[in-house]
Tab-separated table of C-alpha atoms in Angstrom:
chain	number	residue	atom	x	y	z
X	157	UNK	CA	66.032	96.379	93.208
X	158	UNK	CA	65.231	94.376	96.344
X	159	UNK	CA	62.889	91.548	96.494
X	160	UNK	CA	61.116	88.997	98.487
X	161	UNK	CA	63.857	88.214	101.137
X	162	UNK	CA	65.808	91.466	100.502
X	163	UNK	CA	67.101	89.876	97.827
X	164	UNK	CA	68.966	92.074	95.559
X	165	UNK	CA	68.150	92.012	91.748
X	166	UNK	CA	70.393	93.484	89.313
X	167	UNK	CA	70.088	95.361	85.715
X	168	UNK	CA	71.696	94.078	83.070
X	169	UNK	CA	74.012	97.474	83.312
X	170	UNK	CA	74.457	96.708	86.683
X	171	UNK	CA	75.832	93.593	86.120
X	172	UNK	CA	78.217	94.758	83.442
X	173	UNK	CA	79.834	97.333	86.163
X	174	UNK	CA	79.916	94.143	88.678
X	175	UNK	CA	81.608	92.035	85.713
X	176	UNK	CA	84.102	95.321	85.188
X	177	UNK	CA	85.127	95.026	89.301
X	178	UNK	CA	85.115	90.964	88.429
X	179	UNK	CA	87.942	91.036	86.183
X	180	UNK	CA	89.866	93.361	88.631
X	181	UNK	CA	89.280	90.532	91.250
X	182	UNK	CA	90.388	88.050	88.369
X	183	UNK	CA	93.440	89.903	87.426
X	184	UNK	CA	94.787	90.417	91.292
X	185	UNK	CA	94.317	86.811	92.159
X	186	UNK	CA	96.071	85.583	88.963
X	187	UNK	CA	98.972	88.372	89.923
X	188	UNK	CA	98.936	87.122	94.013
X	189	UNK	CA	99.015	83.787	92.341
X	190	UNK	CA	101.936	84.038	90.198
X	191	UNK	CA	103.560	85.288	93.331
X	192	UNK	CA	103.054	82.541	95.703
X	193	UNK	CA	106.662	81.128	95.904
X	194	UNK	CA	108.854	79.991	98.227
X	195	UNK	CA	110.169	82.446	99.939
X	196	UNK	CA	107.190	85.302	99.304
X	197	UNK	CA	105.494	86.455	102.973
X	198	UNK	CA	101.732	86.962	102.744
X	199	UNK	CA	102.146	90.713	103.037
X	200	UNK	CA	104.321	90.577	100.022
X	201	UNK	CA	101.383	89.414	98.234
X	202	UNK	CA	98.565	91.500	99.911
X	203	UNK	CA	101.095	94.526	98.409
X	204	UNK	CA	100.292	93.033	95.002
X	205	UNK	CA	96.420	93.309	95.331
X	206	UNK	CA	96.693	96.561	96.472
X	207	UNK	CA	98.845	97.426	93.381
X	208	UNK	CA	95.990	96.062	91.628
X	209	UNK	CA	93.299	97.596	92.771
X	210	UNK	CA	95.221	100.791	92.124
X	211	UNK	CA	95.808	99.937	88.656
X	212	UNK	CA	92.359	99.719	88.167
X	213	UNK	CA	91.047	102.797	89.912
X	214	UNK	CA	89.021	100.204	91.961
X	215	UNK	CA	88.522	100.027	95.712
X	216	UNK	CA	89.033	97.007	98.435
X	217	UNK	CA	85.939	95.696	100.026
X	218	UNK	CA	88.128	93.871	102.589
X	219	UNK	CA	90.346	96.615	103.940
X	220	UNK	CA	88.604	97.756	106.770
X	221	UNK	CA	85.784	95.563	107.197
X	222	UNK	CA	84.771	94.598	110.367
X	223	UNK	CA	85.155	98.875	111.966
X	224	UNK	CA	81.099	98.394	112.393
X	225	UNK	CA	81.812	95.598	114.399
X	226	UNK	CA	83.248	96.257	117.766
X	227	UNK	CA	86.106	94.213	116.311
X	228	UNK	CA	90.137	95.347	115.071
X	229	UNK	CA	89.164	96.010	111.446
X	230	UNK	CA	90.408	94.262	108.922
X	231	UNK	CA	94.215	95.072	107.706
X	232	UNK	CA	94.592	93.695	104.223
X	233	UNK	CA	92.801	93.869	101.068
X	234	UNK	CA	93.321	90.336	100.747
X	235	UNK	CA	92.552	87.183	103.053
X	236	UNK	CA	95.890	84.986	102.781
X	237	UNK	CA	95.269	81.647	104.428
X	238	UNK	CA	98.305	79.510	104.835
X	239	UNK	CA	97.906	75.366	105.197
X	240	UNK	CA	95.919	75.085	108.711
X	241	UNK	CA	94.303	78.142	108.260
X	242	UNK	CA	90.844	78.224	106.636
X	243	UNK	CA	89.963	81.579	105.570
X	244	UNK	CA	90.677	85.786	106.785
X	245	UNK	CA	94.093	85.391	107.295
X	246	UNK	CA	95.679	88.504	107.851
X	247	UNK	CA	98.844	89.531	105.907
X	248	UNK	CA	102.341	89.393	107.763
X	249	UNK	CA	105.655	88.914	107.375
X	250	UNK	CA	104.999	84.631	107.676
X	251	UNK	CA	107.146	83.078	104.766
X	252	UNK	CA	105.680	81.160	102.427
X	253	UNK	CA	107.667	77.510	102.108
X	254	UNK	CA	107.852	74.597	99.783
X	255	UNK	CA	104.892	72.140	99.695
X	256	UNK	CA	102.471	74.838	101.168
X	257	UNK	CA	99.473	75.904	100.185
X	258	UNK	CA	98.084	79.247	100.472
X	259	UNK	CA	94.043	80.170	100.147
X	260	UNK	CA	93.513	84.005	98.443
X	261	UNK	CA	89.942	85.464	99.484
X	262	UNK	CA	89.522	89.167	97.270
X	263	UNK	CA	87.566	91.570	96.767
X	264	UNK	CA	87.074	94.833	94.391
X	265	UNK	CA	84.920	97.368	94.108
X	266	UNK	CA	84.108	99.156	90.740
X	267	UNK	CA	81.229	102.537	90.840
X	268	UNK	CA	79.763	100.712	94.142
X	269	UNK	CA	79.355	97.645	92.732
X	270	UNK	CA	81.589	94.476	93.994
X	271	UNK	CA	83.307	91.360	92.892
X	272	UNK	CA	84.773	88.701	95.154
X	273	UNK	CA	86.440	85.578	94.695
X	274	UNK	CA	89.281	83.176	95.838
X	275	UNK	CA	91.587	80.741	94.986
X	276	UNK	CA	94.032	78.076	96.786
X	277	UNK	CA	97.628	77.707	95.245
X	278	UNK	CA	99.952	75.648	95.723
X	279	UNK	CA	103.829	76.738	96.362
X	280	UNK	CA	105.933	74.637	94.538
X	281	UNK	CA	106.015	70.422	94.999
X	282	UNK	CA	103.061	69.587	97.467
X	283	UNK	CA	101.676	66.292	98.552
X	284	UNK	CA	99.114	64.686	96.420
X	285	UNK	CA	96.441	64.632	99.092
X	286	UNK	CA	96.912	68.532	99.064
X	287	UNK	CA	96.571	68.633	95.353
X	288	UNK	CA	93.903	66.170	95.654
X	289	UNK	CA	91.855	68.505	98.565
X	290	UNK	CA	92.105	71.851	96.296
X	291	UNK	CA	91.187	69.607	93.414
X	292	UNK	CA	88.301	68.400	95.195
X	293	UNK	CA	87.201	71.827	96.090
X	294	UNK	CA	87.367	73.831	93.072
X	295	UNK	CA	85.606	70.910	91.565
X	296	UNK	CA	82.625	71.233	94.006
X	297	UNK	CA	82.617	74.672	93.563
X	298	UNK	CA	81.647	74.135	89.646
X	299	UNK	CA	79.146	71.749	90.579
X	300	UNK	CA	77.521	74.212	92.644
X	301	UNK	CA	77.594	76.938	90.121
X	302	UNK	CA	76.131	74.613	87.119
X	303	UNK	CA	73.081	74.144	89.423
X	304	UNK	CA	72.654	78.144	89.456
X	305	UNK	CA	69.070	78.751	86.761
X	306	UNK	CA	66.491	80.658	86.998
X	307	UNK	CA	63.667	78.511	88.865
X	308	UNK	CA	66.471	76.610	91.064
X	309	UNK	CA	66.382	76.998	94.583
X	310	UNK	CA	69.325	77.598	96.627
X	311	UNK	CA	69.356	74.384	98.352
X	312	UNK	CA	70.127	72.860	95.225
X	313	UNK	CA	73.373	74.527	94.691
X	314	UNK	CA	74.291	73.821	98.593
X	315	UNK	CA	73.347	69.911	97.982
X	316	UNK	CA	76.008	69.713	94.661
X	317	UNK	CA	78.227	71.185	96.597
X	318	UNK	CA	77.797	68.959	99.450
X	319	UNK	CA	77.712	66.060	97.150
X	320	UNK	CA	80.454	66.669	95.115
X	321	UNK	CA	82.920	67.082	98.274
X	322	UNK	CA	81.084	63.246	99.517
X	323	UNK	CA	81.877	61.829	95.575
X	324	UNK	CA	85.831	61.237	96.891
X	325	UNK	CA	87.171	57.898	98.001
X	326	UNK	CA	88.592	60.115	100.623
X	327	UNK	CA	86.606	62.172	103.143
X	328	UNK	CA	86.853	65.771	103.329
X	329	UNK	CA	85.897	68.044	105.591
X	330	UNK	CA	83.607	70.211	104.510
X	331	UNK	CA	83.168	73.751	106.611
X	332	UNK	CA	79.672	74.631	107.278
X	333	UNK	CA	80.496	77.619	109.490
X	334	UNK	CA	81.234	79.831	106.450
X	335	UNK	CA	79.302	80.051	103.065
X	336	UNK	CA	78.653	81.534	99.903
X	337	UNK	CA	76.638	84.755	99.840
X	338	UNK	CA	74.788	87.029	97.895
X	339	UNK	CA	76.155	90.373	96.063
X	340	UNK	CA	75.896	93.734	94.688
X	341	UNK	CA	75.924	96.975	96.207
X	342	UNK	CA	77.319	95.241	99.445
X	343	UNK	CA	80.066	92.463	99.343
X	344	UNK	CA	78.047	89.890	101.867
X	345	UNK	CA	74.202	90.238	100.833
X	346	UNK	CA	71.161	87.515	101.148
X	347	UNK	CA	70.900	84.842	99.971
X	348	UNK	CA	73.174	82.432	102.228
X	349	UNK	CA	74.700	79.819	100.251
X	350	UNK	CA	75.461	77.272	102.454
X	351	UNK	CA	78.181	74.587	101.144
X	352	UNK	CA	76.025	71.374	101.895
X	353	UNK	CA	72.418	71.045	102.106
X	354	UNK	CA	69.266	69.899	100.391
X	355	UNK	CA	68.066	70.089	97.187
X	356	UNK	CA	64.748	71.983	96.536
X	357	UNK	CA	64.924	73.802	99.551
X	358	UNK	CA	65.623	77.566	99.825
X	359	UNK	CA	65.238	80.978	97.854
X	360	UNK	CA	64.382	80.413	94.393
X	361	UNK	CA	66.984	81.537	91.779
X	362	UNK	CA	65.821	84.327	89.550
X	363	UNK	CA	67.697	86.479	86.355
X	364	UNK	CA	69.333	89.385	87.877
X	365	UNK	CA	70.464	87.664	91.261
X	366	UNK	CA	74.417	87.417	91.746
X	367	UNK	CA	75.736	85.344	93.791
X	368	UNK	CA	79.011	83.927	95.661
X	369	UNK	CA	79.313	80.015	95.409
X	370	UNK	CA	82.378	79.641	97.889
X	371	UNK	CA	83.324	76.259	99.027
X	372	UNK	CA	85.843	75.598	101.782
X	373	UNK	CA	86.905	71.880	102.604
X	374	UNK	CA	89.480	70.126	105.166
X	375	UNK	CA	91.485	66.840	104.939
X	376	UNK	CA	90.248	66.635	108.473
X	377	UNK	CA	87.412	67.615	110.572
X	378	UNK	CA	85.473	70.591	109.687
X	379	UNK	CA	85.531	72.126	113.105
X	380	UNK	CA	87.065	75.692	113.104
X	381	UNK	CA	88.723	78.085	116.042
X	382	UNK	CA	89.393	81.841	115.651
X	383	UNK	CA	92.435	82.980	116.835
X	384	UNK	CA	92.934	85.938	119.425
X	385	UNK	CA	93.493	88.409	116.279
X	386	UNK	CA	89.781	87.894	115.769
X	387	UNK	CA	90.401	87.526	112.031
X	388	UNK	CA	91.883	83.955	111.289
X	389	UNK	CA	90.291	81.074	111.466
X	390	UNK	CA	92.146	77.616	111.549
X	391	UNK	CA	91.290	73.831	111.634
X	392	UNK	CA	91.177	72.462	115.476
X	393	UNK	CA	92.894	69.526	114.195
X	394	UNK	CA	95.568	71.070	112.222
X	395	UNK	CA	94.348	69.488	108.801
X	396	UNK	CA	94.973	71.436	105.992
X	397	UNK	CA	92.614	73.946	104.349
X	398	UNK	CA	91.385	74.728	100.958
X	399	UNK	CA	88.870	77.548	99.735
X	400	UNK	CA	87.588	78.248	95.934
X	401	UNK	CA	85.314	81.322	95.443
X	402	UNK	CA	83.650	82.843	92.101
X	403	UNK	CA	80.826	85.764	91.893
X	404	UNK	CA	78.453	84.530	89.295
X	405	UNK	CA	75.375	86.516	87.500
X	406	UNK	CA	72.642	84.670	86.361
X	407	UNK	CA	71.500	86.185	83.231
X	408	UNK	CA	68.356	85.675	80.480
X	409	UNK	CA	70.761	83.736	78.539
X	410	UNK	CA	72.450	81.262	80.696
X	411	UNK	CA	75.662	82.211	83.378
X	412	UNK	CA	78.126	84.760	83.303
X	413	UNK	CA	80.759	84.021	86.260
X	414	UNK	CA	82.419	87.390	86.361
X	415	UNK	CA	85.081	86.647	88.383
X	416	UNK	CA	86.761	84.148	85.505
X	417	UNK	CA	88.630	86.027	82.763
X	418	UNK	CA	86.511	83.985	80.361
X	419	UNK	CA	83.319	84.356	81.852
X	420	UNK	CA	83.170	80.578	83.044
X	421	UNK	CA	82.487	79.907	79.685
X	422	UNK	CA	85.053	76.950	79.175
X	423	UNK	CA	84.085	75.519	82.299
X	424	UNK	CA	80.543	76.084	81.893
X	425	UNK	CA	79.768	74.680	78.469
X	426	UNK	CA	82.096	71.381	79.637
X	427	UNK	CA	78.870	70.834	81.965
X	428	UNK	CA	76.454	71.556	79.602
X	429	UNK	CA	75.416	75.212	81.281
X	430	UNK	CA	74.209	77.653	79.302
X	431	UNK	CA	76.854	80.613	78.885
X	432	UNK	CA	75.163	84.176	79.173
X	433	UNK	CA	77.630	87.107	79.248
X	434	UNK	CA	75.484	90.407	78.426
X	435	UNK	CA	76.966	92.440	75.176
């Protein structure tokens, strides 16, 4: 199951199970979504993932995480990031307002196998150049996960990234700190998937590798603080954050992103990708 680089490699079966804990992901962040309204706190919304998850007899990869770590474990089953904030937000009693945006990191857990993803909404009536930054983000997230084939390296799914956040008029920010991973029996597993980079470099891609393509982009500089929770991690300059996330198989028939209710298969075969859910 592991490879060169302790790469994981997954079954076809396996992969079904990871799709099964892919859709739970899907579902909560579509149902954390739906609640992201003026008015809503972030714990309000880290209640509905756990009502999820429960739903779906399916665990939380995020709750905890961290107890290994000498550091305050992690509270929520969600990561709800909130303008300035990047990414592991914890879950309070912060109201969410008008014209914010709020960045949903998730995670499930289905017979030890995991799915993680995230998603930036926006509450209500923001500013274009907010709509324009989680534009630009989810964007470069599909640009990175049309490179994914078997015979790609990794570096060429950091480099579309990387280039598709440069392709603006206006200059993002794009955070190197934090990247996309590998996954499986763990949530964070090798391969790193850095979010700029070059081409041809890395890891070569092979059929039964899953990975996390996870882009995470500023309207401002991409350096990052971490607050004295040890958990959230914020823009020095104050610039507003935005962070897209999808766990996606790479199959002997094309791509099956298992985190998308459809597979990725709308998105995918707009770019030309081969779509390869397994039956």
């Amino acid at each position: 199951m592991l490879g060169r680089n302790r790469i994981q490699i997954k079954t076809p079966e396996q992969i079904r199970t990871m799709r099964r804990a892919g859709l739970v992901v899907a579902e909560g962040l579509a149902a954390m979504g739906a609640a992201a309204v003026p008015g809503a706190t972030t714990a309000d919304l880290d209640r509905i993932g756990r009502e999820v998850l429960a739903r779906n007899n399916a665990s939380s990869n995020f709750l905890n995480y961290g107890a290994d770590w000498g550091i305050p474990p992690y509270p929520g089953v969600a990561c709800i990031s909130v303008n300035e904030v990047i990414v592991h937000g914890i879950p309070d009693a912060r109201e969410l307002h008008e014209g914010d945006t709020v960045s949903v990191d998730y995670g499930a857990i289905v017979d030890g196998w995991h799915g993680d993803g995230a998603r930036t909404f926006l509450v209500g009536d923001v500013s274009d150049e907010v709509r324009e930054l989680s534009e630009a983000t989810r964007e470069s997230m599909w640009a990175g996960i049309a490179t994914i084939a078997a015979g790609a390296r990794i570096g060429d799914v950091s480099a579309a990234v990387q280039i598709s956040l440069e392709s603006h008029e206006r200059s993002y920010g794009i955070i190197r700190e934090y990247t996309g991973h590998g996954i499986g029996t763990e949530m964070h597993m090798d391969p790193d998937v850095p979010n700029w980079g070059r081409a041809h470099r890395g890891p070569r891609i092979t059929t039964g590798m899953c990975l996390c393509v996870e882009p995470m982009a500023t309207l401002g500089s991409e350096d990052t603080a971490t607050l004295d929770d040890e958990w959230t991690v914020r823009t020095v300059d104050g610039s507003w954050a935005s962070h897209w996330e999808n766990t996606v198989a790479v199959t002997d028939t094309g791509l099956w992103v298992l985190t998308e209710p459809d597979g990725g298969k709308a998105e995918l075969e707009a770019r030309g990708v081969p779509f390869g859910p397994i039956d």
